[in-house]
């Protein structure tokens, strides 16, 4: 999968800009604040329809403008299409070859992108919600039916929580409607759990060997923690029954796949609790490369890879180790302020894009 041409209108600090990219290495360099991350963010937005910075959509629109557009020509092994994201008046439209796609869930998974930036190096230390969000995004790019099930689950979860609050206020509220919502939560939760479990198993097939290639030590694995582990419907129904009083008291659903977590385990200990910073960084590198290989296995081609500002957190040796471990046919975007830290062999075969606009990025 490759992006060949990108056109921006009023996106962050880019009023009007067009870029042509190499199918392999693209190195985007310049001073801090020039707009390097904004550029790769636009590629990410084109693929995922939202920013990796957690920004609300309207923040992507340039100051004093009312619309922002990101448009790109992207090819796979089988076809080439024009993709467009339009953000205006608090709304977002997505188009493929100028045909409007009514549901975002039908658009996501068309363009696959894997991002690796400094925030990812805190992935192990962060809260479970951050890891769930990452896993949800990765699986959604591979399978948009997962995204539809997840969206429906979150909708039903919100309804169940609202009804629990009502039951807390009105002690005699009928329980039949809650049972309907609970059954639906369990049905969707099982589907989501199965997809997450399958994906984590795929990661575990690769991550140990990759960790060994990075640092010469094996025994890294992921452990999936879920209320749905070893799923049995009768036992799950009993769990929801046993927590009903607590759910009513707190006005929220206290068990379910929205509490899932993933632990990085090295030699039977938790890297979050006992791993060194170096071990944690190496584990994240192995995780990200495993993710790339899974995309290749399932989609039969590599996703677009973005390495954003990693030189601020990793030394040049680690960066070059990453580049040596990934397939050279992949399209890669690297942002940096320190171009001289990149291996000369890679520089010689790269498309170099210097960003000189001195605007806040």
CSV table of N, CA and C in Angstrom, one decimal, residues 214-309:
chain,number,residue,atom,x,y,z
A,214,UNK,N,16.0,-7.9,18.5
A,214,UNK,CA,16.3,-6.6,18.9
A,214,UNK,C,17.4,-6.6,20.0
A,215,UNK,N,17.2,-7.5,21.0
A,215,UNK,CA,18.1,-7.4,22.1
A,215,UNK,C,18.8,-8.7,22.5
A,216,UNK,N,18.5,-9.8,21.8
A,216,UNK,CA,19.2,-11.0,22.0
A,216,UNK,C,18.6,-11.8,23.2
A,217,UNK,N,17.4,-11.4,23.6
A,217,UNK,CA,16.8,-12.2,24.8
A,217,UNK,C,15.3,-12.5,24.3
A,218,UNK,N,14.9,-13.7,24.7
A,218,UNK,CA,13.6,-14.2,24.3
A,218,UNK,C,12.6,-14.0,25.5
A,219,UNK,N,11.5,-14.7,25.5
A,219,UNK,CA,10.6,-14.8,26.6
A,219,UNK,C,9.7,-13.5,26.8
A,220,UNK,N,9.4,-12.8,25.7
A,220,UNK,CA,8.4,-11.7,25.8
A,220,UNK,C,7.1,-12.2,25.2
A,221,UNK,N,6.0,-12.0,25.9
A,221,UNK,CA,4.7,-12.3,25.4
A,221,UNK,C,3.6,-11.3,25.9
A,222,UNK,N,2.5,-11.4,25.3
A,222,UNK,CA,1.3,-10.6,25.7
A,222,UNK,C,0.3,-11.4,26.5
A,223,UNK,N,-0.2,-10.9,27.5
A,223,UNK,CA,-1.3,-11.6,28.3
A,223,UNK,C,-2.6,-10.8,28.2
A,224,UNK,N,-3.6,-11.4,27.7
A,224,UNK,CA,-4.9,-10.7,27.5
A,224,UNK,C,-5.8,-11.0,28.7
A,225,UNK,N,-6.2,-9.9,29.4
A,225,UNK,CA,-7.0,-10.0,30.6
A,225,UNK,C,-8.4,-9.5,30.3
A,226,UNK,N,-9.4,-10.3,30.5
A,226,UNK,CA,-10.7,-9.9,30.2
A,226,UNK,C,-11.7,-10.7,31.1
A,227,UNK,N,-12.8,-10.1,31.4
A,227,UNK,CA,-13.9,-10.7,32.1
A,227,UNK,C,-14.5,-11.9,31.3
A,228,UNK,N,-14.2,-11.8,30.0
A,228,UNK,CA,-14.7,-12.9,29.1
A,228,UNK,C,-13.7,-14.0,28.8
A,229,UNK,N,-12.6,-14.0,29.5
A,229,UNK,CA,-11.6,-15.1,29.3
A,229,UNK,C,-12.3,-16.4,29.5
A,230,UNK,N,-11.9,-17.4,28.6
A,230,UNK,CA,-12.5,-18.7,28.7
A,230,UNK,C,-14.1,-18.6,28.7
A,231,UNK,N,-14.5,-17.9,27.6
A,231,UNK,CA,-15.9,-17.5,27.6
A,231,UNK,C,-16.9,-18.7,27.8
A,232,UNK,N,-17.8,-18.5,28.7
A,232,UNK,CA,-18.9,-19.4,29.0
A,232,UNK,C,-20.2,-18.5,29.3
A,233,UNK,N,-21.2,-18.6,28.4
A,233,UNK,CA,-22.3,-17.7,28.5
A,233,UNK,C,-23.0,-17.7,29.8
A,234,UNK,N,-23.2,-18.9,30.4
A,234,UNK,CA,-23.9,-19.0,31.7
A,234,UNK,C,-23.1,-18.3,32.8
A,235,UNK,N,-21.8,-18.5,32.7
A,235,UNK,CA,-20.9,-17.9,33.8
A,235,UNK,C,-20.9,-16.4,33.6
A,236,UNK,N,-20.9,-15.9,32.4
A,236,UNK,CA,-20.9,-14.4,32.2
A,236,UNK,C,-22.3,-13.9,32.7
A,237,UNK,N,-23.4,-14.5,32.4
A,237,UNK,CA,-24.7,-14.0,32.8
A,237,UNK,C,-24.7,-13.9,34.3
A,238,UNK,N,-24.1,-15.0,35.0
A,238,UNK,CA,-24.1,-15.0,36.5
A,238,UNK,C,-23.2,-13.8,37.0
A,239,UNK,N,-22.1,-13.5,36.3
A,239,UNK,CA,-21.2,-12.4,36.7
A,239,UNK,C,-22.0,-11.1,36.6
A,240,UNK,N,-22.8,-10.8,35.6
A,240,UNK,CA,-23.6,-9.6,35.5
A,240,UNK,C,-24.7,-9.6,36.6
A,241,UNK,N,-25.2,-10.8,36.9
A,241,UNK,CA,-26.3,-10.9,37.9
A,241,UNK,C,-25.6,-10.5,39.3
A,242,UNK,N,-24.4,-11.1,39.5
A,242,UNK,CA,-23.8,-10.9,40.8
A,242,UNK,C,-23.3,-9.4,41.0
A,243,UNK,N,-23.1,-8.7,40.0
A,243,UNK,CA,-22.6,-7.3,40.1
A,243,UNK,C,-23.7,-6.3,39.9
A,244,UNK,N,-25.0,-6.8,39.8
A,244,UNK,CA,-26.1,-5.9,39.5
A,244,UNK,C,-26.2,-4.8,40.6
A,245,UNK,N,-26.2,-5.2,41.9
A,245,UNK,CA,-26.4,-4.2,43.0
A,245,UNK,C,-25.3,-3.1,42.9
A,246,UNK,N,-24.0,-3.5,42.6
A,246,UNK,CA,-22.9,-2.6,42.5
A,246,UNK,C,-23.1,-1.7,41.3
A,247,UNK,N,-23.6,-2.3,40.2
A,247,UNK,CA,-23.8,-1.5,39.0
A,247,UNK,C,-24.8,-0.4,39.2
A,248,UNK,N,-25.9,-0.8,39.9
A,248,UNK,CA,-27.0,0.2,40.2
A,248,UNK,C,-26.5,1.3,41.1
A,249,UNK,N,-25.7,0.9,42.1
A,249,UNK,CA,-25.2,1.9,43.1
A,249,UNK,C,-24.3,2.9,42.4
A,250,UNK,N,-23.4,2.4,41.5
A,250,UNK,CA,-22.4,3.3,40.8
A,250,UNK,C,-23.0,3.9,39.5
A,251,UNK,N,-24.1,3.3,39.0
A,251,UNK,CA,-24.7,3.9,37.8
A,251,UNK,C,-23.9,3.6,36.6
A,252,UNK,N,-23.1,2.5,36.6
A,252,UNK,CA,-22.4,2.1,35.4
A,252,UNK,C,-22.1,0.6,35.4
A,253,UNK,N,-21.7,0.1,34.3
A,253,UNK,CA,-21.5,-1.4,34.1
A,253,UNK,C,-20.1,-1.7,34.5
A,254,UNK,N,-19.9,-2.4,35.5
A,254,UNK,CA,-18.6,-2.6,36.2
A,254,UNK,C,-17.8,-3.8,35.6
A,255,UNK,N,-18.4,-4.6,34.8
A,255,UNK,CA,-17.7,-5.7,34.1
A,255,UNK,C,-18.0,-5.7,32.6
A,256,UNK,N,-17.1,-6.3,31.8
A,256,UNK,CA,-17.3,-6.4,30.4
A,256,UNK,C,-16.0,-6.1,29.6
A,257,UNK,N,-16.1,-6.2,28.3
A,257,UNK,CA,-14.9,-6.0,27.5
A,257,UNK,C,-14.4,-4.6,27.5
A,258,UNK,N,-15.2,-3.6,28.0
A,258,UNK,CA,-14.7,-2.3,28.1
A,258,UNK,C,-13.7,-2.1,29.3
A,259,UNK,N,-13.4,-3.2,30.0
A,259,UNK,CA,-12.4,-3.1,31.1
A,259,UNK,C,-11.2,-4.0,30.7
A,260,UNK,N,-11.2,-4.5,29.5
A,260,UNK,CA,-10.1,-5.4,29.1
A,260,UNK,C,-8.7,-4.7,29.2
A,261,UNK,N,-7.7,-5.5,29.3
A,261,UNK,CA,-6.3,-5.0,29.3
A,261,UNK,C,-5.3,-6.0,28.7
A,262,UNK,N,-4.2,-5.5,28.3
A,262,UNK,CA,-3.1,-6.3,27.7
A,262,UNK,C,-1.9,-6.1,28.5
A,263,UNK,N,-1.3,-7.1,29.0
A,263,UNK,CA,0.0,-7.0,29.8
A,263,UNK,C,1.2,-7.5,29.0
A,264,UNK,N,2.3,-6.8,29.1
A,264,UNK,CA,3.5,-7.3,28.5
A,264,UNK,C,4.3,-8.1,29.6
A,265,UNK,N,4.5,-9.4,29.3
A,265,UNK,CA,5.1,-10.2,30.3
A,265,UNK,C,6.5,-10.7,29.8
A,266,UNK,N,7.5,-10.5,30.6
A,266,UNK,CA,8.9,-10.9,30.2
A,266,UNK,C,9.4,-11.8,31.3
A,267,UNK,N,9.7,-13.0,30.9
A,267,UNK,CA,10.2,-14.0,31.9
A,267,UNK,C,9.2,-14.1,33.1
A,268,UNK,N,7.9,-14.1,32.8
A,268,UNK,CA,6.9,-14.3,33.8
A,268,UNK,C,6.7,-13.1,34.8
A,269,UNK,N,7.3,-12.0,34.4
A,269,UNK,CA,7.0,-10.8,35.3
A,269,UNK,C,6.5,-9.7,34.4
A,270,UNK,N,5.7,-8.8,35.0
A,270,UNK,CA,5.1,-7.7,34.3
A,270,UNK,C,6.1,-6.6,33.9
A,271,UNK,N,6.3,-6.3,32.6
A,271,UNK,CA,7.2,-5.2,32.3
A,271,UNK,C,6.8,-3.8,32.8
A,272,UNK,N,5.4,-3.7,32.9
A,272,UNK,CA,4.9,-2.4,33.5
A,272,UNK,C,5.4,-2.2,34.9
A,273,UNK,N,5.4,-3.2,35.7
A,273,UNK,CA,5.8,-3.1,37.1
A,273,UNK,C,7.3,-3.3,37.4
A,274,UNK,N,7.9,-4.1,36.6
A,274,UNK,CA,9.3,-4.5,36.9
A,274,UNK,C,10.3,-4.3,35.8
A,275,UNK,N,9.9,-3.9,34.6
A,275,UNK,CA,10.8,-3.8,33.5
A,275,UNK,C,11.5,-2.5,33.5
A,276,UNK,N,12.8,-2.5,33.0
A,276,UNK,CA,13.5,-1.3,32.8
A,276,UNK,C,12.9,-0.5,31.7
A,277,UNK,N,13.3,0.8,31.6
A,277,UNK,CA,12.9,1.6,30.5
A,277,UNK,C,13.4,1.1,29.1
A,278,UNK,N,14.6,0.6,29.1
A,278,UNK,CA,15.1,0.0,27.9
A,278,UNK,C,14.4,-1.3,27.5
A,279,UNK,N,14.0,-2.1,28.4
A,279,UNK,CA,13.2,-3.3,28.1
A,279,UNK,C,11.8,-2.9,27.6
A,280,UNK,N,11.2,-1.9,28.2
A,280,UNK,CA,9.9,-1.5,27.7
A,280,UNK,C,10.0,-0.9,26.3
A,281,UNK,N,11.0,-0.1,26.0
A,281,UNK,CA,11.1,0.5,24.7
A,281,UNK,C,11.3,-0.6,23.6
A,282,UNK,N,12.2,-1.6,24.0
A,282,UNK,CA,12.4,-2.7,23.0
A,282,UNK,C,11.1,-3.6,22.8
A,283,UNK,N,10.4,-3.7,23.9
A,283,UNK,CA,9.1,-4.5,23.8
A,283,UNK,C,8.1,-3.7,22.8
A,284,UNK,N,8.1,-2.4,22.9
A,284,UNK,CA,7.2,-1.6,22.1
A,284,UNK,C,7.6,-1.7,20.6
A,285,UNK,N,8.9,-1.7,20.4
A,285,UNK,CA,9.5,-1.8,19.0
A,285,UNK,C,9.1,-3.2,18.5
A,286,UNK,N,9.2,-4.2,19.3
A,286,UNK,CA,8.9,-5.6,18.8
A,286,UNK,C,7.4,-5.6,18.5
A,287,UNK,N,6.5,-5.0,19.4
A,287,UNK,CA,5.1,-5.0,19.2
A,287,UNK,C,4.7,-4.3,17.9
A,288,UNK,N,5.3,-3.2,17.6
A,288,UNK,CA,5.0,-2.4,16.4
A,288,UNK,C,5.4,-3.2,15.1
A,289,UNK,N,6.6,-3.8,15.1
A,289,UNK,CA,7.0,-4.6,14.0
A,289,UNK,C,6.1,-5.8,13.8
A,290,UNK,N,5.7,-6.4,14.9
A,290,UNK,CA,4.8,-7.6,14.8
A,290,UNK,C,3.5,-7.1,14.1
A,291,UNK,N,3.0,-5.9,14.5
A,291,UNK,CA,1.8,-5.3,13.9
A,291,UNK,C,1.9,-5.2,12.4
A,292,UNK,N,3.1,-4.7,11.9
A,292,UNK,CA,3.3,-4.6,10.5
A,292,UNK,C,3.2,-6.0,9.8
A,293,UNK,N,3.8,-7.0,10.4
A,293,UNK,CA,3.9,-8.3,9.8
A,293,UNK,C,2.5,-9.0,9.8
A,294,UNK,N,1.7,-8.7,10.8
A,294,UNK,CA,0.3,-9.2,10.8
A,294,UNK,C,-0.5,-8.6,9.6
A,295,UNK,N,-0.4,-7.3,9.4
A,295,UNK,CA,-1.0,-6.6,8.3
A,295,UNK,C,-0.7,-7.3,7.0
A,296,UNK,N,0.6,-7.6,6.9
A,296,UNK,CA,1.1,-8.2,5.6
A,296,UNK,C,0.5,-9.6,5.5
A,297,UNK,N,0.4,-10.3,6.5
A,297,UNK,CA,-0.1,-11.7,6.5
A,297,UNK,C,-1.6,-11.7,6.1
A,298,UNK,N,-2.3,-10.7,6.6
A,298,UNK,CA,-3.8,-10.7,6.4
A,298,UNK,C,-4.2,-10.0,5.1
A,299,UNK,N,-3.5,-8.9,4.9
A,299,UNK,CA,-3.9,-8.1,3.7
A,299,UNK,C,-3.0,-8.4,2.5
A,300,UNK,N,-2.0,-9.2,2.7
A,300,UNK,CA,-1.1,-9.5,1.6
A,300,UNK,C,-0.3,-8.4,1.1
A,301,UNK,N,-0.2,-7.3,1.9
A,301,UNK,CA,0.7,-6.2,1.6
A,301,UNK,C,0.9,-5.4,2.8
A,302,UNK,N,2.0,-4.7,2.9
A,302,UNK,CA,2.3,-3.9,4.1
A,302,UNK,C,1.5,-2.6,4.1
A,303,UNK,N,1.3,-2.2,5.3
A,303,UNK,CA,0.6,-0.8,5.5
A,303,UNK,C,1.7,0.3,5.3
A,304,UNK,N,1.2,1.5,5.3
A,304,UNK,CA,2.1,2.7,5.3
A,304,UNK,C,2.6,2.8,6.7
A,305,UNK,N,3.9,3.0,6.8
A,305,UNK,CA,4.5,3.2,8.2
A,305,UNK,C,5.0,4.6,8.4
A,306,UNK,N,4.6,5.2,9.5
A,306,UNK,CA,5.0,6.5,9.9
A,306,UNK,C,5.8,6.4,11.2
A,307,UNK,N,7.1,6.9,11.1
A,307,UNK,CA,8.0,7.0,12.3
A,307,UNK,C,8.1,8.5,12.6
A,308,UNK,N,7.3,8.9,13.6
A,308,UNK,CA,7.3,10.4,13.8
A,308,UNK,C,8.1,10.8,15.0
A,309,UNK,N,9.2,11.5,14.8
A,309,UNK,CA,10.0,12.2,15.8
A,309,UNK,C,10.6,11.2,16.8
